[in-house]
mmCIF file with all atom_site columns, C-alpha atoms in Angstrom:
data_model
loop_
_atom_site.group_PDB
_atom_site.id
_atom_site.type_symbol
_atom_site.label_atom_id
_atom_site.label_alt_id
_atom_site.label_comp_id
_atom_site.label_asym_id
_atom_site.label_entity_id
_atom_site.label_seq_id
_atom_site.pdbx_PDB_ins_code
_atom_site.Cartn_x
_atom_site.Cartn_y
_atom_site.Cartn_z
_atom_site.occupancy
_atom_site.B_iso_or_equiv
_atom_site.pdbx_formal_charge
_atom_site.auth_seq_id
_atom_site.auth_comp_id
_atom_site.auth_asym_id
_atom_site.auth_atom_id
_atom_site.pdbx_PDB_model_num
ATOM 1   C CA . UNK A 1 1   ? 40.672  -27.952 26.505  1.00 36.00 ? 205 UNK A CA 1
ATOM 2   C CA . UNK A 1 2   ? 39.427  -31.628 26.663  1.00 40.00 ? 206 UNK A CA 1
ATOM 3   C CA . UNK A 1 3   ? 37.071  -33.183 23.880  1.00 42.00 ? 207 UNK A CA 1
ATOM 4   C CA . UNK A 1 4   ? 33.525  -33.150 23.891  1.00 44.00 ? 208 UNK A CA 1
ATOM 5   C CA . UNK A 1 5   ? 32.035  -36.297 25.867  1.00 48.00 ? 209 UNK A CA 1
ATOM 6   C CA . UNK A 1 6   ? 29.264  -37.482 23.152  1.00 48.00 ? 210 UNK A CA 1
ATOM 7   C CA . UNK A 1 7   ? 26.973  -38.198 25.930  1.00 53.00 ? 211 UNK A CA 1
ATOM 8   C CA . UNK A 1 8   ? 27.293  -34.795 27.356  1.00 52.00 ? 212 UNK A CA 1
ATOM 9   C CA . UNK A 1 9   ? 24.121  -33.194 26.928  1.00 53.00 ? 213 UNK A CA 1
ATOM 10  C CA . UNK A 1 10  ? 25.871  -29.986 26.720  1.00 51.00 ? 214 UNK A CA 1
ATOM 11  C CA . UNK A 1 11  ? 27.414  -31.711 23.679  1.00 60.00 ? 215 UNK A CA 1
ATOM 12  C CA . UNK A 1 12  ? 24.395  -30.772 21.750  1.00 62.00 ? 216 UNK A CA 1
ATOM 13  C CA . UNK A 1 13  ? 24.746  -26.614 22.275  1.00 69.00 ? 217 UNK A CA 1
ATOM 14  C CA . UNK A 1 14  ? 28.123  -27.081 20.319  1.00 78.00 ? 218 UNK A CA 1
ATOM 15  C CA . UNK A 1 15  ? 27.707  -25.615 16.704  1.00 82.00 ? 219 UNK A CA 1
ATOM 16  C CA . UNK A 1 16  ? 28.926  -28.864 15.039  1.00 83.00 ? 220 UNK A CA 1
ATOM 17  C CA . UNK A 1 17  ? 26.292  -30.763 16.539  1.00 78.00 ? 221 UNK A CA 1
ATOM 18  C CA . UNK A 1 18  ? 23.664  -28.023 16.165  1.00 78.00 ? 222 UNK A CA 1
ATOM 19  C CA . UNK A 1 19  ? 24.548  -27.757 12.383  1.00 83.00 ? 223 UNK A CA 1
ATOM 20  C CA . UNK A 1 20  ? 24.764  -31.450 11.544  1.00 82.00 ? 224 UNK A CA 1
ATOM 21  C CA . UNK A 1 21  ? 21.271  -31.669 13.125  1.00 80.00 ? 225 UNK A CA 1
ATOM 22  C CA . UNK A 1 22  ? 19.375  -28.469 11.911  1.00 81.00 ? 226 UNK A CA 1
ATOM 23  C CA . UNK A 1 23  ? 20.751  -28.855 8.082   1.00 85.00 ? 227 UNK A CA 1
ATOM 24  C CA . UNK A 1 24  ? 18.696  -31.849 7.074   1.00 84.00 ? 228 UNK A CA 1
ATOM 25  C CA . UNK A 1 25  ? 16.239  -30.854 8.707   1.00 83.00 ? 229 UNK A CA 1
ATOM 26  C CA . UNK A 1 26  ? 15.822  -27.439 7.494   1.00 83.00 ? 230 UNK A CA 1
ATOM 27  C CA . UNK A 1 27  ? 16.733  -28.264 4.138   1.00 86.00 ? 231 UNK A CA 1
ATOM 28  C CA . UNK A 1 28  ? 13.969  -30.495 3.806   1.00 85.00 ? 232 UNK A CA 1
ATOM 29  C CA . UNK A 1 29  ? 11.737  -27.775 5.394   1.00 80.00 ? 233 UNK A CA 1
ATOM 30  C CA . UNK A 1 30  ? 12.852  -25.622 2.919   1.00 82.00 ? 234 UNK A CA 1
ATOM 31  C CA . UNK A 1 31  ? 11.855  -28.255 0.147   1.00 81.00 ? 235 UNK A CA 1
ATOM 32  C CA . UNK A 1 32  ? 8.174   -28.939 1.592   1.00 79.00 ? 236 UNK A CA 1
ATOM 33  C CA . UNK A 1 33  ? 7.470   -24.745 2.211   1.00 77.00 ? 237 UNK A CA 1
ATOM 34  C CA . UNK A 1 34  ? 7.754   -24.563 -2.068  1.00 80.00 ? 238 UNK A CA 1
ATOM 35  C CA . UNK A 1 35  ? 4.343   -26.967 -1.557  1.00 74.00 ? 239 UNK A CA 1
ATOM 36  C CA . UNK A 1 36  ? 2.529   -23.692 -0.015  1.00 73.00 ? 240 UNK A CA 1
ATOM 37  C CA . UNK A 1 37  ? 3.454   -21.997 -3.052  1.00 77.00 ? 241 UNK A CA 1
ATOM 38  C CA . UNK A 1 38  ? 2.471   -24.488 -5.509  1.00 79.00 ? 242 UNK A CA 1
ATOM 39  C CA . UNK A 1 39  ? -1.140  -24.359 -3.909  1.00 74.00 ? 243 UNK A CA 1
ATOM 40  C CA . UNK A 1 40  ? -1.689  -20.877 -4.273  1.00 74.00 ? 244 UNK A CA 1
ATOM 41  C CA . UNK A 1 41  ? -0.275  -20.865 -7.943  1.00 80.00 ? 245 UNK A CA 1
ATOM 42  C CA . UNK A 1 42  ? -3.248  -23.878 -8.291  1.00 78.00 ? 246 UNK A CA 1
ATOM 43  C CA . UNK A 1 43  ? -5.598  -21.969 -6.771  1.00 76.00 ? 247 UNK A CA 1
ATOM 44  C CA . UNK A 1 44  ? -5.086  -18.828 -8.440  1.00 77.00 ? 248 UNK A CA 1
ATOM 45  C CA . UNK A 1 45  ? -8.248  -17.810 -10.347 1.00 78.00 ? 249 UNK A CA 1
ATOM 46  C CA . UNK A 1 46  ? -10.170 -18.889 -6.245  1.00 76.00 ? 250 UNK A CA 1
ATOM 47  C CA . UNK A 1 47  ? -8.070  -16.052 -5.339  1.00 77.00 ? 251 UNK A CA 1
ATOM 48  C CA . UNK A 1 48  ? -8.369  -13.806 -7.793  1.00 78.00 ? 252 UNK A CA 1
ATOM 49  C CA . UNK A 1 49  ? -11.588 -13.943 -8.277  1.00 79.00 ? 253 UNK A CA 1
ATOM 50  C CA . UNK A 1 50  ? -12.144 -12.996 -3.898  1.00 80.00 ? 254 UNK A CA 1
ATOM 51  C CA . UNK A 1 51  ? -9.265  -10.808 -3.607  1.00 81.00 ? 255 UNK A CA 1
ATOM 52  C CA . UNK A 1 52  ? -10.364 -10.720 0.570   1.00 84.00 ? 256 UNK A CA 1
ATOM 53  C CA . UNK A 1 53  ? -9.199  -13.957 0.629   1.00 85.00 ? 257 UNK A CA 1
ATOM 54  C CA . UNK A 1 54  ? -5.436  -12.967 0.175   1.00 83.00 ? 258 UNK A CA 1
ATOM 55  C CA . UNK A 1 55  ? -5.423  -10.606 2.525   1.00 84.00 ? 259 UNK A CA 1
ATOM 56  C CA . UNK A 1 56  ? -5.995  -14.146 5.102   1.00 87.00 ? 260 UNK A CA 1
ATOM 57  C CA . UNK A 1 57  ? -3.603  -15.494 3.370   1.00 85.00 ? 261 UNK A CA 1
ATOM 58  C CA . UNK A 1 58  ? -0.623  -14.704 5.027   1.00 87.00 ? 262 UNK A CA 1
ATOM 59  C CA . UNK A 1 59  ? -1.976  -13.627 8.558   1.00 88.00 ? 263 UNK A CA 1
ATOM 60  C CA . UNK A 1 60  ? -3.642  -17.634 8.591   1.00 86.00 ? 264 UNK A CA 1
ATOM 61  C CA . UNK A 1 61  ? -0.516  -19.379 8.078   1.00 83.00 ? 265 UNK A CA 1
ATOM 62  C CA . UNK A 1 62  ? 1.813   -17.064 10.157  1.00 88.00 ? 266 UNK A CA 1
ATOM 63  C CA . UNK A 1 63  ? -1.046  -17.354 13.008  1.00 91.00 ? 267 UNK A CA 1
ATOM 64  C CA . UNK A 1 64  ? -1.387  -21.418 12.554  1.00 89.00 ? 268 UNK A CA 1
ATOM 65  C CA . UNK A 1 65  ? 2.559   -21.217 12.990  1.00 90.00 ? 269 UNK A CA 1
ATOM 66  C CA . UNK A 1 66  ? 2.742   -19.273 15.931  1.00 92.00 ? 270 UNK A CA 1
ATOM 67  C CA . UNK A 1 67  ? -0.013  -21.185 17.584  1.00 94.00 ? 271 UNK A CA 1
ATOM 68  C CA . UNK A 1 68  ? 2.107   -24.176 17.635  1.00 93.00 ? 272 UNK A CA 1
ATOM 69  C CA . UNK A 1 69  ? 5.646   -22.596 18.403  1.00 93.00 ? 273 UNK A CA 1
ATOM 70  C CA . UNK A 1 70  ? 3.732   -21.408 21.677  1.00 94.00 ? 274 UNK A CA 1
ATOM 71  C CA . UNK A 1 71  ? 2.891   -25.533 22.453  1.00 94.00 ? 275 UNK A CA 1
ATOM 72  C CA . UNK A 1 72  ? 6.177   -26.393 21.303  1.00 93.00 ? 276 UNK A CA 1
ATOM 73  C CA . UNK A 1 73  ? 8.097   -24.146 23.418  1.00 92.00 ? 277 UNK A CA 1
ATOM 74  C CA . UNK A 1 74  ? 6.115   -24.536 26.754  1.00 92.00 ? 278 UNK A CA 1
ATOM 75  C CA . UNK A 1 75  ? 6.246   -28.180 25.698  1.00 92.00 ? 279 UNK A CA 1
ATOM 76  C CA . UNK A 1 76  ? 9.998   -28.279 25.310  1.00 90.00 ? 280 UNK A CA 1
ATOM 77  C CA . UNK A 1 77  ? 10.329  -26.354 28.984  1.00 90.00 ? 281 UNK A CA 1
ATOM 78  C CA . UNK A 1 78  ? 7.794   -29.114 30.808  1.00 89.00 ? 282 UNK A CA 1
ATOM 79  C CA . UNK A 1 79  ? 10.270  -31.958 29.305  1.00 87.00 ? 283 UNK A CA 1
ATOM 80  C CA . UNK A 1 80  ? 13.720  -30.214 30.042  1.00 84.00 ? 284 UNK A CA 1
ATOM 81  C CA . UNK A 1 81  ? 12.447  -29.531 33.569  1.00 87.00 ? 285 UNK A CA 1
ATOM 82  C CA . UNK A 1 82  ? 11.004  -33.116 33.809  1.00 86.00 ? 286 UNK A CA 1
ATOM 83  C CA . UNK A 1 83  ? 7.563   -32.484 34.254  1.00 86.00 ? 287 UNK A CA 1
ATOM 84  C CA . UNK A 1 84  ? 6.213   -33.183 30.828  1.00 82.00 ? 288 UNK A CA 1
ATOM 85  C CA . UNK A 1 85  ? 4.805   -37.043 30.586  1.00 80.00 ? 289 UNK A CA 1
ATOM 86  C CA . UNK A 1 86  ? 3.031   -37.753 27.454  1.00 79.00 ? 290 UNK A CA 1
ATOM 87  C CA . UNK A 1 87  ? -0.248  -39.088 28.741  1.00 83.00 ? 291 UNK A CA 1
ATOM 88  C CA . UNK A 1 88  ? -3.583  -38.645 28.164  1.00 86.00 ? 292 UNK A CA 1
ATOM 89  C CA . UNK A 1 89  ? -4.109  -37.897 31.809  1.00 89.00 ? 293 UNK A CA 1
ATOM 90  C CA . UNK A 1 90  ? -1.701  -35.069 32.059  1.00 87.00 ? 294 UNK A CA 1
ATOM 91  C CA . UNK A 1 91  ? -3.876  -31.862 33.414  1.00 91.00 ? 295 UNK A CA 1
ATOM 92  C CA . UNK A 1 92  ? -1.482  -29.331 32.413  1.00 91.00 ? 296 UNK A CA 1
ATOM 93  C CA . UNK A 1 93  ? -0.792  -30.892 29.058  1.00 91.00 ? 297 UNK A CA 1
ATOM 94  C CA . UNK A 1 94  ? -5.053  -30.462 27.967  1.00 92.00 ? 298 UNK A CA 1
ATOM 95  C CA . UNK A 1 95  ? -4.789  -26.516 29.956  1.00 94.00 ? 299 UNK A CA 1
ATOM 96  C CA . UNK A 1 96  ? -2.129  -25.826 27.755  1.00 93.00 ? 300 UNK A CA 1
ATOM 97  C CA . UNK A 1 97  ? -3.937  -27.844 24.441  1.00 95.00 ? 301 UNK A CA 1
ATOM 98  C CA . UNK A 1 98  ? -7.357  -25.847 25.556  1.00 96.00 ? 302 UNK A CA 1
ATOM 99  C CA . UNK A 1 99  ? -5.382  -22.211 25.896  1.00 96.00 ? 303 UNK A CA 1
ATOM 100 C CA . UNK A 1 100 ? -4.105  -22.987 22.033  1.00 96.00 ? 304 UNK A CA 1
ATOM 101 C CA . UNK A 1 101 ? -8.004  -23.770 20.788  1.00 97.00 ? 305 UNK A CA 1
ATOM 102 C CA . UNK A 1 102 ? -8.904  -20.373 22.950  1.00 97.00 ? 306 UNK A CA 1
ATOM 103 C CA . UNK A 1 103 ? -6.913  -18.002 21.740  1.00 96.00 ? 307 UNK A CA 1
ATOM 104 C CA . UNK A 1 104 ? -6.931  -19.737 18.235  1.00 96.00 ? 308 UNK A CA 1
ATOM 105 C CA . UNK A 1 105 ? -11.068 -19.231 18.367  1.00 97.00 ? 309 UNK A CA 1
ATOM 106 C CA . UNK A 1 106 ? -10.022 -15.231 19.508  1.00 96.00 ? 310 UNK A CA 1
ATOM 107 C CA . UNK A 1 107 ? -7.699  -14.656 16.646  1.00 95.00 ? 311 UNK A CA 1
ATOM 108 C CA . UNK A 1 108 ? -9.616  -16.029 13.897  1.00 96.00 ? 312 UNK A CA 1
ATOM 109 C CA . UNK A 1 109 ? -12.328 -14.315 15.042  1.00 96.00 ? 313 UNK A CA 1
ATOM 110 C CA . UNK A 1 110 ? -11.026 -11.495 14.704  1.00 95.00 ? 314 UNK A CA 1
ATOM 111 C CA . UNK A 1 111 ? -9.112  -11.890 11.775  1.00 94.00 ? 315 UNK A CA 1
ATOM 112 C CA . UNK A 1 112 ? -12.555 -12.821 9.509   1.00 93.00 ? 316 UNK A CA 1
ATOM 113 C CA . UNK A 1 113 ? -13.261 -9.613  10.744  1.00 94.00 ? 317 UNK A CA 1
ATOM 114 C CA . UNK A 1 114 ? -10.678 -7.509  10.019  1.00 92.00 ? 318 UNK A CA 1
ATOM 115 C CA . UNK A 1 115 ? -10.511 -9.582  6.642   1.00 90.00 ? 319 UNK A CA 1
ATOM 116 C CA . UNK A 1 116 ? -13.750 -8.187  6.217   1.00 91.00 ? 320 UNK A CA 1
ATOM 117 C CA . UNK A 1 117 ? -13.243 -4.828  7.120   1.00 92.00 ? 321 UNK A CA 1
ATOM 118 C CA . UNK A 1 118 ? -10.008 -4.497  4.843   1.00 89.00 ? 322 UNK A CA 1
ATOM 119 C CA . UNK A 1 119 ? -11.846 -6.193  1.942   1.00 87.00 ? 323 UNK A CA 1
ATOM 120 C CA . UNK A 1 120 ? -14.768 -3.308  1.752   1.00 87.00 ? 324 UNK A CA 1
ATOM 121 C CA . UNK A 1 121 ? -11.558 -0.732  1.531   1.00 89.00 ? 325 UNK A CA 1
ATOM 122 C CA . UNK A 1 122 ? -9.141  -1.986  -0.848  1.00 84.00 ? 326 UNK A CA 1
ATOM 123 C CA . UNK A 1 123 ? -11.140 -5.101  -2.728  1.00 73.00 ? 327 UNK A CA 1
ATOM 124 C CA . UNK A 1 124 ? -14.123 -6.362  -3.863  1.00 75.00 ? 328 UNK A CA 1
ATOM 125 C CA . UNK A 1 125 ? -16.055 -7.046  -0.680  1.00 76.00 ? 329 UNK A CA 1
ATOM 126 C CA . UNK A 1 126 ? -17.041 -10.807 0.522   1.00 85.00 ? 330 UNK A CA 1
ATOM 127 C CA . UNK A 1 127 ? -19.876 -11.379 2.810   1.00 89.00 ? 331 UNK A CA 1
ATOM 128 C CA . UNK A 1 128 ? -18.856 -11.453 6.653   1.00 92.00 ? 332 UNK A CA 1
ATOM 129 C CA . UNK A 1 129 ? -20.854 -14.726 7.158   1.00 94.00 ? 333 UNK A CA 1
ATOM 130 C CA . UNK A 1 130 ? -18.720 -16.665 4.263   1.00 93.00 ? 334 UNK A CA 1
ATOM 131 C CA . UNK A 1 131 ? -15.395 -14.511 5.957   1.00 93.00 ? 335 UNK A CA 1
ATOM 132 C CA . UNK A 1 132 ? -16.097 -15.768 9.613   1.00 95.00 ? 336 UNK A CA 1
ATOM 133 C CA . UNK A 1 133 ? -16.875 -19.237 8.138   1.00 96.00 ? 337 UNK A CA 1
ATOM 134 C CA . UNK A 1 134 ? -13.875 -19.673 6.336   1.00 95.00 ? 338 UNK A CA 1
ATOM 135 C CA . UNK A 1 135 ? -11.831 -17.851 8.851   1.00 95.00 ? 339 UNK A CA 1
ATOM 136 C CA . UNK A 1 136 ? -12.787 -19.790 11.898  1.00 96.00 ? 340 UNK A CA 1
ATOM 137 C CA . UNK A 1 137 ? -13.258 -23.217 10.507  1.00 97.00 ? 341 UNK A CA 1
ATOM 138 C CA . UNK A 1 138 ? -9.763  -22.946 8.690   1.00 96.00 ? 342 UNK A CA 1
ATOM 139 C CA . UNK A 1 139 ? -8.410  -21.420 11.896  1.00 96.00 ? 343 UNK A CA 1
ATOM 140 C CA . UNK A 1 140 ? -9.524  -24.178 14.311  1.00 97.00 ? 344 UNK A CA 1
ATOM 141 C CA . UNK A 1 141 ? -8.823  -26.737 11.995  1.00 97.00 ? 345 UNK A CA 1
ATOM 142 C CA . UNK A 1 142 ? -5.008  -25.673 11.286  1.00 96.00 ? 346 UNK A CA 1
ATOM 143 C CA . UNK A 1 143 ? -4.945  -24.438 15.211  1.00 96.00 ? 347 UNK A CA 1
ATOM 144 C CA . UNK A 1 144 ? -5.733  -28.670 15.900  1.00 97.00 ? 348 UNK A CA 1
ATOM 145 C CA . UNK A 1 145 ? -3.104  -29.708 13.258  1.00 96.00 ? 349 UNK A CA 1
ATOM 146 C CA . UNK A 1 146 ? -0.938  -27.636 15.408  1.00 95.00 ? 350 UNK A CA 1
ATOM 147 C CA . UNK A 1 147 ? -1.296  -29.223 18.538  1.00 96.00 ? 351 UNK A CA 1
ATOM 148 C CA . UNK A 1 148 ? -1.123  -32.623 17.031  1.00 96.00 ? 352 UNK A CA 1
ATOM 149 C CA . UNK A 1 149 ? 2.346   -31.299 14.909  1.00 95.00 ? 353 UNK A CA 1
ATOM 150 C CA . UNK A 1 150 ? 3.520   -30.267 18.381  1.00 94.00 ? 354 UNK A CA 1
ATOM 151 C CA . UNK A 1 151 ? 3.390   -33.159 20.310  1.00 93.00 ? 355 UNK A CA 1
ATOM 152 C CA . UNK A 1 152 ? 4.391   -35.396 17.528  1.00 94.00 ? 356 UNK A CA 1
ATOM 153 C CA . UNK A 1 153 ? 7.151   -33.222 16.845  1.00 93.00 ? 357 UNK A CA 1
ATOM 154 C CA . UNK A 1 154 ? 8.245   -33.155 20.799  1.00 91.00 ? 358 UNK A CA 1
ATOM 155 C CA . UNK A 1 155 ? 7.940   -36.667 21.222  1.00 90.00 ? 359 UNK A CA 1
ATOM 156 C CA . UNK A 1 156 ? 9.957   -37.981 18.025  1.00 91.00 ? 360 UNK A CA 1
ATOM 157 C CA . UNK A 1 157 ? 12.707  -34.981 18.986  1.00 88.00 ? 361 UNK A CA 1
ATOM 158 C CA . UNK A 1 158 ? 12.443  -36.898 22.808  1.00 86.00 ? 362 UNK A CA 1
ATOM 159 C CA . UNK A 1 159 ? 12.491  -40.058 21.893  1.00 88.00 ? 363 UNK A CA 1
ATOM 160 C CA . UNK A 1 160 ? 15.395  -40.060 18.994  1.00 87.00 ? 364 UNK A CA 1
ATOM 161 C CA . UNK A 1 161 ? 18.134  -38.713 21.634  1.00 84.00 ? 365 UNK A CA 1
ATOM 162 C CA . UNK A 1 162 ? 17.539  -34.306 19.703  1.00 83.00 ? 366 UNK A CA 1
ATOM 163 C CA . UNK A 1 163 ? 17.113  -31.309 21.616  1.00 82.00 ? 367 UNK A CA 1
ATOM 164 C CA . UNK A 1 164 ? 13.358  -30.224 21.167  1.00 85.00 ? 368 UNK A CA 1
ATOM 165 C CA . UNK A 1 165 ? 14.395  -26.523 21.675  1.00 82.00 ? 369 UNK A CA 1
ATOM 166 C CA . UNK A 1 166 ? 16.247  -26.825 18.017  1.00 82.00 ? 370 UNK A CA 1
ATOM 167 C CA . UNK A 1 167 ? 13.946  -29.074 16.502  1.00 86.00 ? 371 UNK A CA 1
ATOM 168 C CA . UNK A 1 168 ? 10.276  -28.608 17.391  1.00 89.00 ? 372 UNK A CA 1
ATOM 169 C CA . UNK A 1 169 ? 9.405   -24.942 16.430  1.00 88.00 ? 373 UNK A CA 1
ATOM 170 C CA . UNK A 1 170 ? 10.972  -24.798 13.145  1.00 88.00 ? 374 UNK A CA 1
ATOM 171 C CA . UNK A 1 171 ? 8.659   -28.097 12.138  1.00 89.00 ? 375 UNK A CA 1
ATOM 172 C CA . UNK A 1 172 ? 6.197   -27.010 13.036  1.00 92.00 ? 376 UNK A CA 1
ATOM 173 C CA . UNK A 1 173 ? 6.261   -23.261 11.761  1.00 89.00 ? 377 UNK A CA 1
ATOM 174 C CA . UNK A 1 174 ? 6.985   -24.641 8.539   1.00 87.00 ? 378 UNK A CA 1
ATOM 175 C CA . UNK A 1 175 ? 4.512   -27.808 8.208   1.00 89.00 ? 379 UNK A CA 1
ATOM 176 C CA . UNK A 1 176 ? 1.835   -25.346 9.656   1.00 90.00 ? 380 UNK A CA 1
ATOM 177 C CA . UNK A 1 177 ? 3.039   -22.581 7.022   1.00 86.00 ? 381 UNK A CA 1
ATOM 178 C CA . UNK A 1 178 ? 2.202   -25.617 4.016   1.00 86.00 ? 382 UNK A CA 1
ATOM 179 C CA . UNK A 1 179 ? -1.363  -27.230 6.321   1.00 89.00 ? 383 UNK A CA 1
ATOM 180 C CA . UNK A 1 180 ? -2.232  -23.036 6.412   1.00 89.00 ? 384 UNK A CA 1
ATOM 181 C CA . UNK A 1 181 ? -2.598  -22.748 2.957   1.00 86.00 ? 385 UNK A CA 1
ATOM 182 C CA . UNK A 1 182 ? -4.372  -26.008 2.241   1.00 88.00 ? 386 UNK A CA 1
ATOM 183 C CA . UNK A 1 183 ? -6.835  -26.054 4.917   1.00 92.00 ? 387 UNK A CA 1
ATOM 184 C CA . UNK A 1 184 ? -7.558  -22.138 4.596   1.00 91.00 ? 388 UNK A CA 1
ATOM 185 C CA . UNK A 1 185 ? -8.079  -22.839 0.159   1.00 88.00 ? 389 UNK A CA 1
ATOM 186 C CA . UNK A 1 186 ? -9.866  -26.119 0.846   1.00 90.00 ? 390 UNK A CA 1
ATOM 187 C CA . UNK A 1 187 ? -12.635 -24.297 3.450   1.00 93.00 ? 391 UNK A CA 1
ATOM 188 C CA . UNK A 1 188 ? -12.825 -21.358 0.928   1.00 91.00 ? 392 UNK A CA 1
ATOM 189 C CA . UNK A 1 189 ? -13.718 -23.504 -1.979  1.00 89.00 ? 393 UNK A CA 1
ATOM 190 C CA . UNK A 1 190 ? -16.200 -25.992 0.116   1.00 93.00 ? 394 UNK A CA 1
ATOM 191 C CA . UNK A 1 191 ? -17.708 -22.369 1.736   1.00 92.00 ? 395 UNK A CA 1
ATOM 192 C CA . UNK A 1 192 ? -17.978 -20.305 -1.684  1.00 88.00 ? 396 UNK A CA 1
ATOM 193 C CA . UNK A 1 193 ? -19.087 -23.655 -3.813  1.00 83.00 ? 397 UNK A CA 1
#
């Protein structure tokens, strides 16, 4: 079996090289996603005192997450097949950025809603207006942070030689996980203040 040529680009499905880039990167991941937490322990007594707002929580930053793996990954297939060209004239870059802010606007929606809904079961209810609000302001605002995070994170994985299948979705999931918390507590204070 003959060594691995370094400029190979199948070089960079081998495990060593998938390791030695994923570790650092993950690790400090890992190090930034203790920043969500820190926020919510700050923001405890917002919380506590509109228990509705946890139950957004978790669905905002898993949603803000997913919204930008979905760019990422049809963003990493466009530049493997050579079709992706980062400029601001690119058609099917802005129908891809403008599916993101759609379905974004659907889901938080529907989320303030079912925040809503779940709220006048199991906590003290909030009113839907100040639920929508914070839903779909904090949703569209993390969904744009997304689609920035996504084609920063696909062009600096493009430009520095790294395989933007192994490196774009788990920034961005995890950034998006830390900008979900923020933007959804900042909204809720600015809304309920």
């Amino acid at each position: 079996m003959a060594a691995a040529d370094p400029d190979d680009p199948l070089d960079t499905w081998s495990i060593s090289s998938i390791v030695g880039t994923m570790f650092p990167i993950l690790l400090v991941l890992s190090l930034l996603e203790m920043g969500s937490g820190y926020v919510l322990e700050e923001l405890e007594e917002t919380y506590l005192g509109n228990p509705t707002l946890l139950v957004l929580v978790p669905v905002m930053i898993g949603m803000g997450g997913n919204l930008g793996a979905i760019l990422s990954s049809r963003l990493s297939t466009r530049l493997h097949l050579g079709l992706l060209e980062f400029d601001p004239r690119d058609e099917v870059l802005w129908t891809n950025v403008l599916a993101i802010m759609g379905l974004a606007a659907t889901i938080f929606s529907a989320l303030g809603v079912a925040a809503w809904v779940v709220g006048r079961v199991i906590a003290e209810p909030m009113a839907l207006l100040d639920l929508m609000l914070i839903s779909v302001v904090s949703g569209m605002s993390l969904a744009v942070l997304a689609i920035v995070l996504s084609l920063v994170a696909t062009y600096v994985s493009y430009t520095q030689g790294l395989d933007p299948d192994d490196t774009t979705i788990p920034v961005v999931t995890n950034v998006c996980d830390i900008l979900g918390v923020i933007v959804l507590s900042g909204v809720a204070i600015v809304v309920l203040n």
